[in-house]
PDB file of C-alpha atoms in Angstrom:
ATOM      1  CA  MET O   1      12.981  -5.851  -3.510  1.00 94.00           C
ATOM      2  CA  ARG O   2      13.063  -8.681  -1.563  1.00 96.00           C
ATOM      3  CA  VAL O   3      11.891 -10.209   1.713  1.00 97.00           C
ATOM      4  CA  ARG O   4      13.395 -13.483   3.077  1.00 97.00           C
ATOM      5  CA  GLY O   5      12.645 -15.395   6.526  1.00 97.00           C
ATOM      6  CA  LEU O   6      10.693 -13.029   8.080  1.00 98.00           C
ATOM      7  CA  GLY O   7       9.265 -12.973  11.295  1.00 97.00           C
ATOM      8  CA  LYS O   8       7.405 -11.126  14.379  1.00 97.00           C
ATOM      9  CA  ARG O   9       6.599 -11.438  17.820  1.00 94.00           C
ATOM     10  CA  TYR O  10       5.776  -9.385  20.673  1.00 93.00           C
ATOM     11  CA  GLY O  11       6.681 -11.255  23.297  1.00 92.00           C
ATOM     12  CA  ALA O  12       4.906 -14.463  23.624  1.00 92.00           C
ATOM     13  CA  LEU O  13       2.654 -14.091  20.925  1.00 93.00           C
ATOM     14  CA  GLU O  14       4.348 -14.810  17.004  1.00 96.00           C
ATOM     15  CA  VAL O  15       2.460 -12.439  14.561  1.00 96.00           C
ATOM     16  CA  PHE O  16       4.089 -14.278  11.437  1.00 96.00           C
ATOM     17  CA  ARG O  17       7.365 -16.687  10.593  1.00 96.00           C
ATOM     18  CA  ASN O  18       8.886 -17.298   7.269  1.00 97.00           C
ATOM     19  CA  ILE O  19       7.318 -14.699   5.014  1.00 97.00           C
ATOM     20  CA  ASP O  20       9.213 -14.762   1.012  1.00 97.00           C
ATOM     21  CA  PHE O  21       8.235 -13.034  -1.367  1.00 97.00           C
ATOM     22  CA  ASP O  22      10.229 -10.503  -4.443  1.00 97.00           C
ATOM     23  CA  VAL O  23       8.545  -7.341  -5.601  1.00 97.00           C
ATOM     24  CA  GLY O  24      10.027  -6.587  -8.803  1.00 96.00           C
ATOM     25  CA  ALA O  25      10.901  -2.637 -10.143  1.00 93.00           C
ATOM     26  CA  ARG O  26       7.087  -2.518 -11.663  1.00 94.00           C
ATOM     27  CA  GLU O  27       5.490  -4.479 -10.208  1.00 97.00           C
ATOM     28  CA  ILE O  28       2.317  -4.219  -7.424  1.00 97.00           C
ATOM     29  CA  VAL O  29       2.154  -6.957  -4.979  1.00 98.00           C
ATOM     30  CA  ALA O  30      -1.067  -6.723  -2.976  1.00 98.00           C
ATOM     31  CA  ILE O  31      -1.183  -8.191   0.242  1.00 97.00           C
ATOM     32  CA  VAL O  32      -4.679  -9.973   1.986  1.00 96.00           C
ATOM     33  CA  GLY O  33      -5.429 -11.567   4.785  1.00 93.00           C
ATOM     34  CA  PRO O  34      -7.775 -12.173   7.789  1.00 90.00           C
ATOM     35  CA  SER O  35      -7.763  -9.182  10.770  1.00 86.00           C
ATOM     36  CA  GLY O  36      -5.421  -9.686  13.181  1.00 87.00           C
ATOM     37  CA  CYS O  37      -3.039 -11.822  10.762  1.00 91.00           C
ATOM     38  CA  GLY O  38      -0.346  -8.939  11.098  1.00 93.00           C
ATOM     39  CA  LYS O  39      -0.671  -7.098   7.241  1.00 95.00           C
ATOM     40  CA  THR O  40       0.413  -4.031   8.940  1.00 94.00           C
ATOM     41  CA  THR O  41       3.041  -5.207  11.139  1.00 96.00           C
ATOM     42  CA  LEU O  42       4.640  -7.009   7.973  1.00 96.00           C
ATOM     43  CA  LEU O  43       4.075  -3.068   6.283  1.00 96.00           C
ATOM     44  CA  ARG O  44       5.645  -1.448   9.042  1.00 95.00           C
ATOM     45  CA  CYS O  45       8.888  -3.858   9.521  1.00 97.00           C
ATOM     46  CA  ILE O  46       8.947  -3.576   5.513  1.00 96.00           C
ATOM     47  CA  ASP O  47       9.641   0.290   6.014  1.00 95.00           C
ATOM     48  CA  GLY O  48      12.099  -0.275   9.010  1.00 94.00           C
ATOM     49  CA  LEU O  49       9.705   1.495  11.532  1.00 94.00           C
ATOM     50  CA  LEU O  50       8.900  -1.636  13.507  1.00 95.00           C
ATOM     51  CA  PRO O  51      12.051  -4.345  14.054  1.00 95.00           C
ATOM     52  CA  HIS O  52      11.692  -8.123  12.442  1.00 96.00           C
ATOM     53  CA  ASP O  53      13.221 -10.978  14.845  1.00 96.00           C
ATOM     54  CA  ALA O  54      14.055 -13.085  12.242  1.00 97.00           C
ATOM     55  CA  GLY O  55      14.719 -13.101   8.304  1.00 97.00           C
ATOM     56  CA  GLU O  56      16.131 -10.163   6.113  1.00 97.00           C
ATOM     57  CA  ILE O  57      14.310  -7.282   4.045  1.00 97.00           C
ATOM     58  CA  TRP O  58      16.431  -5.545   1.401  1.00 96.00           C
ATOM     59  CA  VAL O  59      15.480  -2.385  -1.108  1.00 95.00           C
ATOM     60  CA  GLY O  60      18.147  -2.795  -4.003  1.00 92.00           C
ATOM     61  CA  ASP O  61      21.544  -4.066  -2.141  1.00 92.00           C
ATOM     62  CA  GLN O  62      20.565  -1.845   1.454  1.00 93.00           C
ATOM     63  CA  ARG O  63      19.252  -4.169   4.195  1.00 95.00           C
ATOM     64  CA  VAL O  64      16.907  -2.606   6.084  1.00 95.00           C
ATOM     65  CA  THR O  65      16.923  -2.376   9.934  1.00 92.00           C
ATOM     66  CA  GLU O  66      15.783   1.160   9.856  1.00 93.00           C
ATOM     67  CA  PRO O  67      13.773   3.529   7.505  1.00 91.00           C
ATOM     68  CA  ILE O  68      15.827   4.385   4.408  1.00 91.00           C
ATOM     69  CA  ALA O  69      15.420   6.811   1.717  1.00 88.00           C
ATOM     70  CA  GLY O  70      14.014   4.153  -1.054  1.00 90.00           C
ATOM     71  CA  VAL O  71      10.811   3.955   0.833  1.00 95.00           C
ATOM     72  CA  ALA O  72       7.866   5.666   1.214  1.00 95.00           C
ATOM     73  CA  MET O  73       4.332   4.599   2.776  1.00 94.00           C
ATOM     74  CA  VAL O  74       0.967   6.514   2.344  1.00 93.00           C
ATOM     75  CA  PHE O  75      -0.740   5.394   5.502  1.00 86.00           C
ATOM     76  CA  GLN O  76      -4.572   4.583   5.967  1.00 83.00           C
ATOM     77  CA  HIS O  77      -5.518   8.180   7.927  1.00 81.00           C
ATOM     78  CA  PHE O  78      -3.610   9.607   5.768  1.00 76.00           C
ATOM     79  CA  GLY O  79      -1.032  11.258   7.823  1.00 84.00           C
ATOM     80  CA  LEU O  80      -1.249  14.677   7.188  1.00 93.00           C
ATOM     81  CA  PHE O  81       0.112  17.895   9.409  1.00 95.00           C
ATOM     82  CA  PRO O  82      -3.047  19.587  10.022  1.00 96.00           C
ATOM     83  CA  TRP O  83      -1.116  23.061  10.344  1.00 97.00           C
ATOM     84  CA  LYS O  84       0.575  22.684   7.183  1.00 97.00           C
ATOM     85  CA  THR O  85      -0.955  23.256   3.388  1.00 98.00           C
ATOM     86  CA  VAL O  86      -1.264  20.840   1.305  1.00 97.00           C
ATOM     87  CA  TYR O  87       2.595  22.276  -0.346  1.00 98.00           C
ATOM     88  CA  GLU O  88       3.928  22.118   2.904  1.00 97.00           C
ATOM     89  CA  ASN O  89       2.513  18.728   3.449  1.00 97.00           C
ATOM     90  CA  VAL O  90       4.127  17.530  -0.150  1.00 97.00           C
ATOM     91  CA  ALA O  91       7.551  19.327   0.645  1.00 97.00           C
ATOM     92  CA  TYR O  92       8.156  17.717   4.435  1.00 95.00           C
ATOM     93  CA  GLY O  93       9.678  14.375   3.079  1.00 91.00           C
ATOM     94  CA  LEU O  94      11.884  16.268   0.450  1.00 95.00           C
ATOM     95  CA  ARG O  95      13.056  18.697   3.195  1.00 95.00           C
ATOM     96  CA  MET O  96      13.352  15.919   5.655  1.00 91.00           C
ATOM     97  CA  ALA O  97      15.346  14.430   3.086  1.00 89.00           C
ATOM     98  CA  GLY O  98      17.594  17.385   2.854  1.00 92.00           C
ATOM     99  CA  ALA O  99      16.834  18.106  -0.916  1.00 94.00           C
ATOM    100  CA  PRO O 100      17.694  21.590  -1.668  1.00 96.00           C
ATOM    101  CA  LYS O 101      15.039  24.714  -1.833  1.00 95.00           C
ATOM    102  CA  ALA O 102      15.336  24.659  -5.582  1.00 96.00           C
ATOM    103  CA  GLU O 103      14.599  20.920  -5.931  1.00 96.00           C
ATOM    104  CA  ILE O 104      11.364  21.451  -3.674  1.00 97.00           C
ATOM    105  CA  GLU O 105      10.256  24.167  -5.299  1.00 96.00           C
ATOM    106  CA  ARG O 106      10.254  22.436  -8.272  1.00 96.00           C
ATOM    107  CA  LYS O 107       9.239  19.334  -7.232  1.00 96.00           C
ATOM    108  CA  VAL O 108       6.143  19.784  -5.271  1.00 97.00           C
ATOM    109  CA  PRO O 109       4.063  21.477  -8.287  1.00 97.00           C
ATOM    110  CA  GLU O 110       4.997  18.631 -10.825  1.00 96.00           C
ATOM    111  CA  PHE O 111       3.550  15.648  -7.595  1.00 96.00           C
ATOM    112  CA  VAL O 112       0.768  17.973  -6.552  1.00 97.00           C
ATOM    113  CA  LYS O 113      -0.496  18.161 -10.516  1.00 96.00           C
ATOM    114  CA  LEU O 114       0.128  14.814 -10.826  1.00 95.00           C
ATOM    115  CA  VAL O 115      -2.543  13.172  -7.726  1.00 96.00           C
ATOM    116  CA  GLY O 116      -5.331  15.627  -9.157  1.00 95.00           C
ATOM    117  CA  LEU O 117      -4.468  18.884  -6.635  1.00 96.00           C
ATOM    118  CA  ALA O 118      -3.861  21.861  -8.982  1.00 97.00           C
ATOM    119  CA  GLY O 119      -4.774  24.682  -7.859  1.00 96.00           C
ATOM    120  CA  PHE O 120      -5.042  23.644  -3.684  1.00 97.00           C
ATOM    121  CA  GLU O 121      -1.672  24.330  -2.628  1.00 97.00           C
ATOM    122  CA  LYS O 122      -2.233  27.043  -0.248  1.00 97.00           C
ATOM    123  CA  ALA O 123      -5.778  24.056   1.788  1.00 97.00           C
ATOM    124  CA  PHE O 124      -5.092  23.044   4.895  1.00 97.00           C
ATOM    125  CA  PRO O 125      -6.365  19.311   5.576  1.00 96.00           C
ATOM    126  CA  TYR O 126     -10.092  20.571   7.824  1.00 95.00           C
ATOM    127  CA  GLN O 127     -11.118  22.199   4.297  1.00 97.00           C
ATOM    128  CA  MET O 128     -10.348  18.899   2.410  1.00 96.00           C
ATOM    129  CA  SER O 129     -12.158  15.599   2.144  1.00 94.00           C
ATOM    130  CA  GLY O 130     -10.906  12.627   3.032  1.00 93.00           C
ATOM    131  CA  GLY O 131     -10.224  11.647  -0.910  1.00 94.00           C
ATOM    132  CA  MET O 132      -8.215  15.199  -1.293  1.00 96.00           C
ATOM    133  CA  GLN O 133      -5.997  14.299   1.852  1.00 95.00           C
ATOM    134  CA  GLN O 134      -5.267  11.189   0.796  1.00 94.00           C
ATOM    135  CA  ARG O 135      -4.374  12.644  -2.427  1.00 95.00           C
ATOM    136  CA  CYS O 136      -1.482  14.761  -0.169  1.00 96.00           C
ATOM    137  CA  GLY O 137      -0.345  11.757   1.884  1.00 95.00           C
ATOM    138  CA  LEU O 138       0.593  10.037  -2.310  1.00 95.00           C
ATOM    139  CA  ALA O 139       1.942  13.468  -3.353  1.00 96.00           C
ATOM    140  CA  ARG O 140       3.934  13.731  -0.187  1.00 95.00           C
ATOM    141  CA  ALA O 141       5.561   9.986  -0.685  1.00 95.00           C
ATOM    142  CA  LEU O 142       5.616  10.405  -4.304  1.00 95.00           C
ATOM    143  CA  ALA O 143       7.786  13.361  -4.038  1.00 95.00           C
ATOM    144  CA  VAL O 144      10.712  11.735  -2.541  1.00 94.00           C
ATOM    145  CA  GLU O 145      10.565   9.361  -5.764  1.00 94.00           C
ATOM    146  CA  PRO O 146      10.644   5.717  -3.909  1.00 94.00           C
ATOM    147  CA  ASN O 147      12.120   2.520  -5.181  1.00 94.00           C
ATOM    148  CA  VAL O 148       9.512   0.887  -2.887  1.00 96.00           C
ATOM    149  CA  LEU O 149       5.787   2.767  -1.945  1.00 97.00           C
ATOM    150  CA  LEU O 150       4.188   0.507   0.816  1.00 97.00           C
ATOM    151  CA  MET O 151       0.380   1.712   1.283  1.00 96.00           C
ATOM    152  CA  ASP O 152      -1.763  -0.043   4.363  1.00 94.00           C
ATOM    153  CA  GLU O 153      -5.333   0.273   3.832  1.00 93.00           C
ATOM    154  CA  PRO O 154      -5.350   3.775   1.894  1.00 91.00           C
ATOM    155  CA  PHE O 155      -8.732   4.241   1.059  1.00 92.00           C
ATOM    156  CA  ALA O 156     -10.406   2.429   3.833  1.00 89.00           C
ATOM    157  CA  ALA O 157     -11.654   6.178   5.449  1.00 86.00           C
ATOM    158  CA  VAL O 158     -12.922   6.978   2.229  1.00 91.00           C
ATOM    159  CA  ASP O 159     -16.682   6.567   0.854  1.00 92.00           C
ATOM    160  CA  ALA O 160     -17.287   4.048  -1.161  1.00 92.00           C
ATOM    161  CA  GLN O 161     -17.421   6.386  -4.517  1.00 94.00           C
ATOM    162  CA  THR O 162     -14.564   8.529  -3.230  1.00 93.00           C
ATOM    163  CA  ARG O 163     -12.369   4.789  -3.314  1.00 94.00           C
ATOM    164  CA  GLU O 164     -13.128   3.476  -6.628  1.00 94.00           C
ATOM    165  CA  ILE O 165     -12.338   7.018  -7.805  1.00 94.00           C
ATOM    166  CA  LEU O 166      -8.689   6.605  -6.097  1.00 94.00           C
ATOM    167  CA  GLN O 167      -8.318   3.190  -6.865  1.00 95.00           C
ATOM    168  CA  PHE O 168      -8.296   4.580 -10.667  1.00 95.00           C
ATOM    169  CA  GLU O 169      -6.158   7.099 -10.574  1.00 94.00           C
ATOM    170  CA  LEU O 170      -3.701   5.117  -8.529  1.00 95.00           C
ATOM    171  CA  VAL O 171      -3.610   3.012 -11.746  1.00 94.00           C
ATOM    172  CA  ARG O 172      -3.065   6.173 -13.431  1.00 94.00           C
ATOM    173  CA  ILE O 173      -0.295   7.914 -11.524  1.00 94.00           C
ATOM    174  CA  TRP O 174       1.661   4.243 -11.688  1.00 94.00           C
ATOM    175  CA  GLU O 175       1.327   3.960 -15.417  1.00 94.00           C
ATOM    176  CA  GLU O 176       2.888   7.472 -15.646  1.00 93.00           C
ATOM    177  CA  ARG O 177       5.571   6.878 -12.934  1.00 92.00           C
ATOM    178  CA  PRO O 178       5.755   3.027 -12.141  1.00 94.00           C
ATOM    179  CA  THR O 179       7.332   2.202  -8.906  1.00 95.00           C
ATOM    180  CA  ALA O 180       7.559  -1.138  -7.097  1.00 97.00           C
ATOM    181  CA  MET O 181       4.840  -1.251  -4.445  1.00 97.00           C
ATOM    182  CA  ILE O 182       3.469  -3.577  -1.838  1.00 98.00           C
ATOM    183  CA  PHE O 183      -0.360  -2.599  -0.824  1.00 96.00           C
ATOM    184  CA  VAL O 184      -2.330  -3.928   2.445  1.00 96.00           C
ATOM    185  CA  THR O 185      -5.813  -3.798   1.968  1.00 95.00           C
ATOM    186  CA  HIS O 186      -8.625  -5.808   3.272  1.00 92.00           C
ATOM    187  CA  SER O 187     -10.839  -5.990  -0.117  1.00 94.00           C
ATOM    188  CA  ILE O 188     -10.643  -8.864  -2.136  1.00 95.00           C
ATOM    189  CA  GLU O 189     -11.774  -7.029  -5.805  1.00 95.00           C
ATOM    190  CA  GLU O 190      -9.388  -3.894  -4.544  1.00 96.00           C
ATOM    191  CA  ALA O 191      -6.187  -6.351  -4.576  1.00 97.00           C
ATOM    192  CA  VAL O 192      -7.281  -8.350  -7.516  1.00 97.00           C
ATOM    193  CA  LEU O 193      -7.962  -4.924  -9.585  1.00 97.00           C
ATOM    194  CA  LEU O 194      -4.691  -3.447  -8.317  1.00 97.00           C
ATOM    195  CA  GLY O 195      -1.974  -6.392  -7.820  1.00 97.00           C
ATOM    196  CA  HIS O 196      -0.010  -8.217 -10.318  1.00 97.00           C
ATOM    197  CA  ARG O 197       0.112 -10.567  -8.059  1.00 98.00           C
ATOM    198  CA  VAL O 198      -1.991 -11.188  -4.847  1.00 98.00           C
ATOM    199  CA  ILE O 199      -0.204 -12.904  -1.271  1.00 97.00           C
ATOM    200  CA  VAL O 200      -2.569 -14.572   0.983  1.00 96.00           C
ATOM    201  CA  LEU O 201      -1.926 -14.795   4.239  1.00 95.00           C
ATOM    202  CA  LYS O 202      -2.925 -17.005   6.671  1.00 92.00           C
ATOM    203  CA  GLY O 203      -2.590 -19.226  10.186  1.00 90.00           C
ATOM    204  CA  ARG O 204      -1.698 -18.440  13.295  1.00 88.00           C
ATOM    205  CA  PRO O 205       1.049 -17.413  13.044  1.00 93.00           C
ATOM    206  CA  SER O 206       0.470 -16.103  10.116  1.00 94.00           C
ATOM    207  CA  SER O 207       2.510 -17.452   6.836  1.00 96.00           C
ATOM    208  CA  ILE O 208       2.199 -16.936   2.945  1.00 96.00           C
ATOM    209  CA  HIS O 209      -0.354 -19.849   1.976  1.00 94.00           C
ATOM    210  CA  GLU O 210      -0.714 -18.842  -1.670  1.00 94.00           C
ATOM    211  CA  THR O 211       0.460 -16.411  -3.898  1.00 96.00           C
ATOM    212  CA  ILE O 212      -2.158 -15.705  -6.889  1.00 97.00           C
ATOM    213  CA  THR O 213      -1.144 -14.264 -10.196  1.00 97.00           C
ATOM    214  CA  ILE O 214      -3.241 -11.806 -11.521  1.00 97.00           C
ATOM    215  CA  ASP O 215      -3.219 -12.057 -15.337  1.00 96.00           C
ATOM    216  CA  LEU O 216      -5.809  -9.152 -16.195  1.00 95.00           C
ATOM    217  CA  PRO O 217      -4.780  -7.013 -18.776  1.00 91.00           C
ATOM    218  CA  SER O 218      -3.457  -3.178 -18.531  1.00 88.00           C
ATOM    219  CA  PRO O 219      -3.995  -1.077 -18.239  1.00 89.00           C
ATOM    220  CA  ARG O 220      -6.686  -1.899 -15.471  1.00 92.00           C
ATOM    221  CA  THR O 221      -9.923   0.529 -16.531  1.00 93.00           C
ATOM    222  CA  ARG O 222     -13.743  -0.313 -14.961  1.00 92.00           C
ATOM    223  CA  ASP O 223     -14.293  -2.343 -17.673  1.00 94.00           C
ATOM    224  CA  THR O 224     -11.535  -4.358 -15.850  1.00 95.00           C
ATOM    225  CA  LEU O 225     -14.111  -5.114 -13.467  1.00 94.00           C
ATOM    226  CA  ARG O 226     -16.547  -6.877 -16.009  1.00 94.00           C
ATOM    227  CA  HIS O 227     -14.227  -9.011 -17.122  1.00 95.00           C
ATOM    228  CA  PRO O 228     -15.086 -12.875 -17.099  1.00 96.00           C
ATOM    229  CA  ARG O 229     -10.879 -13.443 -15.866  1.00 97.00           C
ATOM    230  CA  PHE O 230     -11.516 -10.706 -12.815  1.00 97.00           C
ATOM    231  CA  ALA O 231     -14.469 -12.930 -11.204  1.00 96.00           C
ATOM    232  CA  GLU O 232     -12.697 -15.741 -11.888  1.00 97.00           C
ATOM    233  CA  LEU O 233      -9.593 -13.846 -10.278  1.00 97.00           C
ATOM    234  CA  ARG O 234     -11.702 -12.417  -7.254  1.00 96.00           C
ATOM    235  CA  GLU O 235     -13.348 -16.062  -6.440  1.00 96.00           C
ATOM    236  CA  ARG O 236     -10.192 -17.983  -6.243  1.00 95.00           C
ATOM    237  CA  VAL O 237      -8.771 -15.508  -3.783  1.00 95.00           C
ATOM    238  CA  TRP O 238     -12.497 -15.089  -1.923  1.00 93.00           C
ATOM    239  CA  ASN O 239     -12.134 -19.100  -1.786  1.00 91.00           C
ATOM    240  CA  THR O 240      -8.575 -19.177  -0.699  1.00 87.00           C
ATOM    241  CA  LEU O 241      -8.852 -16.251   1.944  1.00 83.00           C
ATOM    242  CA  MET O 242     -12.827 -16.882   3.735  1.00 76.00           C
ATOM    243  CA  ARG O 243     -12.658 -20.267   4.623  1.00 67.00           C
ATOM    244  CA  GLU O 244     -10.110 -19.379   7.330  1.00 61.00           C
ATOM    245  CA  ALA O 245     -11.765 -16.190   8.390  1.00 58.00           C
ATOM    246  CA  ARG O 246     -15.092 -18.152   8.745  1.00 59.00           C
ATOM    247  CA  GLU O 247     -13.117 -21.013  10.913  1.00 58.00           C
ATOM    248  CA  ALA O 248     -11.674 -17.906  13.138  1.00 54.00           C
ATOM    249  CA  GLU O 249     -14.904 -16.526  14.062  1.00 53.00           C
ATOM    250  CA  PHE O 250     -15.820 -19.247  16.125  1.00 52.00           C
ATOM    251  CA  VAL O 251     -11.916 -19.832  18.044  1.00 51.00           C
ATOM    252  CA  LEU O 252     -11.985 -18.727  21.136  1.00 51.00           C
ATOM    253  CA  GLU O 253      -8.876 -16.951  22.534  1.00 50.00           C
ATOM    254  CA  ARG O 254      -6.613 -19.385  25.115  1.00 47.00           C
TER     255      ARG O 254
END
């Protein structure tokens, strides 16, 4: 996947400009930046949900100007249909893509099992914990077997313990079914744990300030959190990002 010279504005407000990066077919790229720098807007432009005002987005040989079949998104607040069961929520993307009934019946149980929800196919979202709901949202995105998986703060709405569990579940799932992934997060630790590269957005309008390669051994496990290199990389991202975040706390809007 390629992003070239991407820019977005809302009227007189320029959100970001000159965004350039690639994502490999089996690579996780994490994006961090101060609140309000346009991380979610960038992700929605890449998904084709929002129009961009400059530049180009390419997934393979297809230019993104609207939502396309090769890209799927996992949202922060689960994005499930409350009146649909786990099975029907996971099947939704396949139905929208026009998948035949036999394919849906084969794939849905496979991806429900992949995310650890086997046995809960008939459960409704209100019956499940936040972690279970996010697993369901992840299964729905994965079931369409996207070339690019976009994740917008996917674990922000769950408690700290569940968040850690889901982080390592995502690592396990990616190891089983690797795909290109763009992961937006406010958590520096999460970005370093999950990403192969971390892109730091800074400025007003924001742009890519630095891209940091995360050269940690794979697979990532809880032992990774105690690795000396993990601490070094976390501090590097922290120092790059937080200097701007502190300054932004004391800027008056004009």
